[in-house]
mmCIF file of C-alpha atoms in Angstrom:
data_model
loop_
_atom_site.group_PDB
_atom_site.id
_atom_site.type_symbol
_atom_site.label_atom_id
_atom_site.label_comp_id
_atom_site.label_asym_id
_atom_site.label_seq_id
_atom_site.Cartn_x
_atom_site.Cartn_y
_atom_site.Cartn_z
ATOM 1 C CA GLN G 6 230.866 165.138 -101.910
ATOM 2 C CA GLN G 7 230.867 165.323 -98.155
ATOM 3 C CA GLN G 8 231.511 168.866 -97.050
ATOM 4 C CA VAL G 9 231.414 168.245 -93.314
ATOM 5 C CA LYS G 10 233.199 165.211 -91.882
ATOM 6 C CA GLN G 11 232.025 164.061 -88.476
ATOM 7 C CA SER G 12 233.636 161.578 -86.109
ATOM 8 C CA PRO G 13 233.235 159.228 -84.411
ATOM 9 C CA GLN G 14 230.213 157.429 -85.863
ATOM 10 C CA SER G 15 229.342 156.086 -82.438
ATOM 11 C CA LEU G 16 230.453 156.839 -78.920
ATOM 12 C CA ILE G 17 229.907 155.162 -75.573
ATOM 13 C CA VAL G 18 230.592 157.233 -72.465
ATOM 14 C CA GLN G 19 230.194 156.507 -68.803
ATOM 15 C CA LYS G 20 227.748 158.608 -66.847
ATOM 16 C CA GLY G 21 229.555 161.686 -65.570
ATOM 17 C CA GLY G 22 232.205 161.530 -68.267
ATOM 18 C CA ILE G 23 232.952 163.926 -71.110
ATOM 19 C CA SER G 24 231.600 163.233 -74.592
ATOM 20 C CA ILE G 25 233.542 164.750 -77.470
ATOM 21 C CA ILE G 26 232.381 164.803 -81.085
ATOM 22 C CA ASN G 27 234.504 166.323 -83.808
ATOM 23 C CA CYS G 28 233.739 167.875 -87.183
ATOM 24 C CA ALA G 29 235.920 169.173 -89.970
ATOM 25 C CA TYR G 30 235.053 171.213 -93.033
ATOM 26 C CA GLU G 31 236.751 172.399 -96.199
ATOM 27 C CA ASN G 32 234.642 175.304 -97.404
ATOM 28 C CA THR G 33 236.073 178.485 -95.883
ATOM 29 C CA ALA G 34 232.868 180.310 -96.831
ATOM 30 C CA PHE G 35 230.972 178.525 -94.058
ATOM 31 C CA ASP G 36 230.053 181.065 -91.412
ATOM 32 C CA TYR G 37 227.537 179.330 -89.160
ATOM 33 C CA PHE G 38 228.064 176.032 -87.347
ATOM 34 C CA PRO G 39 225.100 174.522 -85.490
ATOM 35 C CA TRP G 40 224.809 171.239 -83.655
ATOM 36 C CA TYR G 41 221.559 169.290 -83.714
ATOM 37 C CA GLN G 42 220.401 166.608 -81.282
ATOM 38 C CA GLN G 43 218.043 163.867 -82.386
ATOM 39 C CA PHE G 44 216.240 161.382 -80.154
ATOM 40 C CA PRO G 45 214.875 158.146 -81.644
ATOM 41 C CA GLY G 46 211.650 158.693 -83.530
ATOM 42 C CA LYS G 47 211.974 162.457 -83.437
ATOM 43 C CA GLY G 48 213.240 165.170 -85.715
ATOM 44 C CA PRO G 49 216.592 166.866 -85.087
ATOM 45 C CA ALA G 50 216.480 169.885 -82.793
ATOM 46 C CA LEU G 51 218.974 172.717 -82.546
ATOM 47 C CA LEU G 52 221.224 172.238 -79.542
ATOM 48 C CA ILE G 53 223.839 174.972 -79.803
ATOM 49 C CA ALA G 54 225.491 176.993 -82.561
ATOM 50 C CA ILE G 55 228.586 179.112 -83.121
ATOM 51 C CA ARG G 56 229.844 181.659 -85.616
ATOM 52 C CA PRO G 57 233.539 181.783 -86.582
ATOM 53 C CA ASP G 58 234.231 185.086 -84.839
ATOM 54 C CA VAL G 59 234.428 183.273 -81.471
ATOM 55 C CA SER G 60 236.494 180.251 -80.448
ATOM 56 C CA GLU G 61 234.143 178.813 -77.854
ATOM 57 C CA LYS G 62 230.504 178.914 -76.874
ATOM 58 C CA LYS G 63 229.067 177.319 -73.759
ATOM 59 C CA GLU G 64 225.464 176.600 -72.852
ATOM 60 C CA GLY G 65 225.092 174.624 -69.663
ATOM 61 C CA ARG G 66 226.906 171.310 -70.032
ATOM 62 C CA PHE G 67 227.340 171.762 -73.789
ATOM 63 C CA THR G 68 230.326 173.578 -75.281
ATOM 64 C CA ILE G 69 231.342 174.165 -78.887
ATOM 65 C CA SER G 70 235.051 174.691 -79.521
ATOM 66 C CA PHE G 71 235.944 176.259 -82.863
ATOM 67 C CA ASN G 72 239.352 176.294 -84.566
ATOM 68 C CA LYS G 73 239.104 178.461 -87.656
ATOM 69 C CA SER G 74 242.675 177.888 -88.868
ATOM 70 C CA ALA G 75 242.282 174.124 -88.670
ATOM 71 C CA LYS G 76 238.718 174.273 -90.034
ATOM 72 C CA GLN G 77 237.505 172.112 -87.198
ATOM 73 C CA PHE G 78 234.863 172.391 -84.529
ATOM 74 C CA SER G 79 233.801 170.070 -81.761
ATOM 75 C CA LEU G 80 231.009 169.482 -79.283
ATOM 76 C CA HIS G 81 231.872 168.721 -75.677
ATOM 77 C CA ILE G 82 229.229 167.376 -73.316
ATOM 78 C CA MET G 83 230.378 167.664 -69.738
ATOM 79 C CA ASP G 84 229.012 165.416 -66.979
ATOM 80 C CA SER G 85 227.290 163.265 -69.608
ATOM 81 C CA GLN G 86 223.943 161.816 -68.535
ATOM 82 C CA PRO G 87 221.882 158.868 -69.831
ATOM 83 C CA GLY G 88 219.342 161.430 -71.043
ATOM 84 C CA ASP G 89 222.006 162.779 -73.416
ATOM 85 C CA SER G 90 221.919 159.490 -75.342
ATOM 86 C CA ALA G 91 220.948 160.566 -78.839
ATOM 87 C CA THR G 92 222.348 161.118 -82.295
ATOM 88 C CA TYR G 93 224.242 164.368 -82.743
ATOM 89 C CA PHE G 94 224.753 166.118 -86.052
ATOM 90 C CA CYS G 95 227.129 168.929 -86.771
ATOM 91 C CA ALA G 96 226.278 171.221 -89.642
ATOM 92 C CA ALA G 97 227.645 174.165 -91.542
ATOM 93 C CA PHE G 98 226.161 176.955 -93.583
ATOM 94 C CA SER G 99 227.384 179.669 -95.897
ATOM 95 C CA ARG G 100 225.368 182.810 -96.360
ATOM 96 C CA LEU G 101 226.869 183.039 -99.839
ATOM 97 C CA GLY G 102 224.360 180.366 -100.833
ATOM 98 C CA GLY G 103 224.804 177.579 -103.293
ATOM 99 C CA ASN G 104 222.224 174.849 -103.569
ATOM 100 C CA THR G 105 222.639 173.476 -100.053
ATOM 101 C CA PRO G 106 221.540 175.883 -97.367
ATOM 102 C CA LEU G 107 222.690 173.682 -94.485
ATOM 103 C CA VAL G 108 225.208 170.852 -94.833
ATOM 104 C CA PHE G 109 225.119 168.101 -92.228
ATOM 105 C CA GLY G 110 227.719 165.657 -90.988
ATOM 106 C CA LYS G 111 226.732 161.995 -90.987
ATOM 107 C CA GLY G 112 225.960 161.940 -87.291
ATOM 108 C CA THR G 113 227.320 160.443 -84.082
ATOM 109 C CA ARG G 114 225.264 158.047 -82.017
ATOM 110 C CA LEU G 115 226.035 158.728 -78.362
ATOM 111 C CA SER G 116 225.223 156.225 -75.645
ATOM 112 C CA VAL G 117 225.749 157.270 -72.043
ATOM 113 C CA ILE G 118 225.792 154.277 -69.734
ATOM 114 C CA ALA G 119 225.345 154.278 -65.984
ATOM 115 C CA ASN L 23 202.175 175.542 -80.851
ATOM 116 C CA ALA L 24 202.562 172.713 -83.387
ATOM 117 C CA GLY L 25 205.651 174.002 -85.247
ATOM 118 C CA VAL L 26 206.262 171.818 -88.308
ATOM 119 C CA THR L 27 203.652 169.141 -88.964
ATOM 120 C CA GLN L 28 204.147 166.303 -91.440
ATOM 121 C CA THR L 29 201.695 163.740 -92.720
ATOM 122 C CA PRO L 30 201.586 160.805 -92.988
ATOM 123 C CA LYS L 31 203.805 159.529 -90.205
ATOM 124 C CA PHE L 32 204.193 156.082 -91.767
ATOM 125 C CA GLN L 33 203.545 154.828 -95.288
ATOM 126 C CA VAL L 34 204.246 151.665 -97.232
ATOM 127 C CA LEU L 35 204.251 151.945 -101.010
ATOM 128 C CA LYS L 36 204.667 149.479 -103.814
ATOM 129 C CA THR L 37 207.308 150.161 -106.435
ATOM 130 C CA GLY L 38 205.899 152.477 -109.077
ATOM 131 C CA GLN L 39 203.170 153.972 -106.912
ATOM 132 C CA SER L 40 203.006 157.691 -106.313
ATOM 133 C CA MET L 41 202.381 159.616 -103.151
ATOM 134 C CA THR L 42 202.655 163.077 -101.649
ATOM 135 C CA LEU L 43 204.095 163.963 -98.279
ATOM 136 C CA GLN L 44 202.417 166.975 -96.770
ATOM 137 C CA CYS L 45 204.083 169.567 -94.579
ATOM 138 C CA ALA L 46 202.753 172.656 -92.851
ATOM 139 C CA GLN L 47 204.355 175.131 -90.465
ATOM 140 C CA ASP L 48 202.625 177.612 -88.197
ATOM 141 C CA MET L 49 205.632 179.780 -87.349
ATOM 142 C CA ASN L 50 205.174 182.218 -90.251
ATOM 143 C CA HIS L 51 208.523 181.118 -91.655
ATOM 144 C CA ASN L 52 209.564 182.100 -95.136
ATOM 145 C CA SER L 53 211.847 179.154 -95.946
ATOM 146 C CA MET L 54 210.969 175.463 -96.024
ATOM 147 C CA TYR L 55 212.966 172.320 -96.723
ATOM 148 C CA TRP L 56 212.683 168.602 -97.355
ATOM 149 C CA TYR L 57 215.471 166.311 -96.118
ATOM 150 C CA ARG L 58 215.873 162.562 -96.184
ATOM 151 C CA GLN L 59 217.730 160.626 -93.522
ATOM 152 C CA ASP L 60 219.337 157.252 -94.195
ATOM 153 C CA PRO L 61 221.531 155.176 -91.870
ATOM 154 C CA GLY L 62 225.128 156.343 -92.033
ATOM 155 C CA MET L 63 224.293 159.084 -94.528
ATOM 156 C CA GLY L 64 223.155 161.867 -92.253
ATOM 157 C CA LEU L 65 220.577 164.375 -93.468
ATOM 158 C CA ARG L 66 220.544 165.150 -97.163
ATOM 159 C CA LEU L 67 218.614 168.009 -98.686
ATOM 160 C CA ILE L 68 216.138 167.058 -101.396
ATOM 161 C CA TYR L 69 214.513 170.399 -102.242
ATOM 162 C CA TYR L 70 214.023 173.705 -100.564
ATOM 163 C CA SER L 71 211.944 176.825 -100.921
ATOM 164 C CA ALA L 72 213.776 179.931 -99.808
ATOM 165 C CA SER L 73 210.589 181.966 -100.012
ATOM 166 C CA GLU L 74 206.996 181.544 -101.114
ATOM 167 C CA GLY L 75 206.878 181.119 -104.873
ATOM 168 C CA THR L 76 210.391 179.698 -105.255
ATOM 169 C CA THR L 77 211.792 176.178 -105.122
ATOM 170 C CA ASP L 78 215.304 174.885 -105.697
ATOM 171 C CA LYS L 79 217.003 171.536 -105.931
ATOM 172 C CA GLY L 80 219.150 170.312 -103.119
ATOM 173 C CA GLU L 81 221.715 167.538 -102.974
ATOM 174 C CA VAL L 82 219.446 164.597 -103.934
ATOM 175 C CA PRO L 83 216.450 165.848 -105.982
ATOM 176 C CA ASN L 84 216.122 163.001 -108.491
ATOM 177 C CA GLY L 85 212.808 161.174 -108.301
ATOM 178 C CA TYR L 86 211.073 163.939 -106.349
ATOM 179 C CA ASN L 87 209.008 167.016 -107.037
ATOM 180 C CA VAL L 88 207.879 169.738 -104.661
ATOM 181 C CA SER L 89 205.189 172.350 -104.459
ATOM 182 C CA ARG L 90 205.189 175.424 -102.256
ATOM 183 C CA LEU L 91 201.423 175.678 -102.014
ATOM 184 C CA ASN L 92 201.453 178.835 -99.905
ATOM 185 C CA LYS L 93 203.607 180.304 -97.155
ATOM 186 C CA ARG L 94 202.585 177.579 -94.707
ATOM 187 C CA GLU L 95 202.660 174.457 -96.856
ATOM 188 C CA PHE L 96 205.391 172.637 -98.766
ATOM 189 C CA SER L 97 204.673 169.201 -100.226
ATOM 190 C CA LEU L 98 206.998 166.511 -101.547
ATOM 191 C CA ARG L 99 205.801 164.163 -104.294
ATOM 192 C CA LEU L 100 207.191 160.825 -105.368
ATOM 193 C CA GLU L 101 205.855 160.202 -108.862
ATOM 194 C CA SER L 102 207.041 156.603 -109.240
ATOM 195 C CA ALA L 103 208.388 155.250 -105.990
ATOM 196 C CA ALA L 104 211.513 153.100 -105.987
ATOM 197 C CA PRO L 105 212.988 150.957 -103.189
ATOM 198 C CA SER L 106 215.923 153.401 -103.046
ATOM 199 C CA GLN L 107 213.478 155.994 -101.770
ATOM 200 C CA THR L 108 212.842 154.015 -98.617
ATOM 201 C CA SER L 109 213.881 156.525 -95.989
ATOM 202 C CA VAL L 110 212.812 158.848 -93.232
ATOM 203 C CA TYR L 111 211.724 162.192 -94.611
ATOM 204 C CA PHE L 112 211.899 165.400 -92.630
ATOM 205 C CA CYS L 113 210.258 168.651 -93.451
ATOM 206 C CA ALA L 114 211.789 171.740 -91.904
ATOM 207 C CA SER L 115 211.402 175.490 -91.900
ATOM 208 C CA SER L 116 213.341 178.610 -90.981
ATOM 209 C CA GLU L 117 212.389 182.229 -90.562
ATOM 210 C CA ASN L 118 214.535 183.112 -93.519
ATOM 211 C CA TYR L 119 217.086 181.330 -95.665
ATOM 212 C CA GLY L 120 220.090 180.718 -93.452
ATOM 213 C CA ASN L 121 218.410 181.062 -90.085
ATOM 214 C CA THR L 122 217.956 178.251 -87.582
ATOM 215 C CA ILE L 123 216.118 175.312 -89.125
ATOM 216 C CA TYR L 124 213.268 173.662 -87.226
ATOM 217 C CA PHE L 125 212.381 170.084 -88.120
ATOM 218 C CA GLY L 126 209.143 168.153 -88.118
ATOM 219 C CA GLU L 127 208.802 164.727 -86.519
ATOM 220 C CA GLY L 128 209.514 162.795 -89.698
ATOM 221 C CA SER L 129 207.681 160.521 -92.116
ATOM 222 C CA TRP L 130 208.789 156.899 -92.373
ATOM 223 C CA LEU L 131 208.406 155.668 -95.955
ATOM 224 C CA THR L 132 208.984 152.099 -97.086
ATOM 225 C CA VAL L 133 208.888 151.167 -100.766
ATOM 226 C CA VAL L 134 208.550 147.454 -101.450
#
């Protein structure tokens, strides 16, 4: 049972363009939504995260937009660069527990081309 | 600062063989995790240890066992490897259950 649905599976963006990755969830108990970035041959690393009490969080070129009523959140990468080419995972967590502390989407492979 | 260290990095096993993946963290974290990553499947939790002395099953625990040896170390054992266990395995840790998770570099396992 997939609790976090991520789209698209892959994305090709021109250098300087905006990359947008979307995630949707069903469990209203989720209260923490991180995004992880993974380069080939490496482990995922936390990129940016948001809690549902805010609708947007920005760190440099990376912005998370959060729509609590729609149960959706998205990652926007402004001025995308070839160095941003990586796989991105959204995730969700509920402090109420259960047997899955952090649930991941299936990932989006981003390629930024010059 | 090494963070989360996994060994081995690469391993090829024959079906039915056993092996243990080792993981250690030097961040004094209380919680540790084992995930597997397969193409198109994202990251799936195998087992986790919310604190030293406890372990719990995750989403895909079948065919695996874990041991939280001490606060630093959390090992994953395959008792009788199967081709379906061919995957990339990631160990991870967090300060406490629910905090930011930090991943190791991964262990590539092939079962033939």
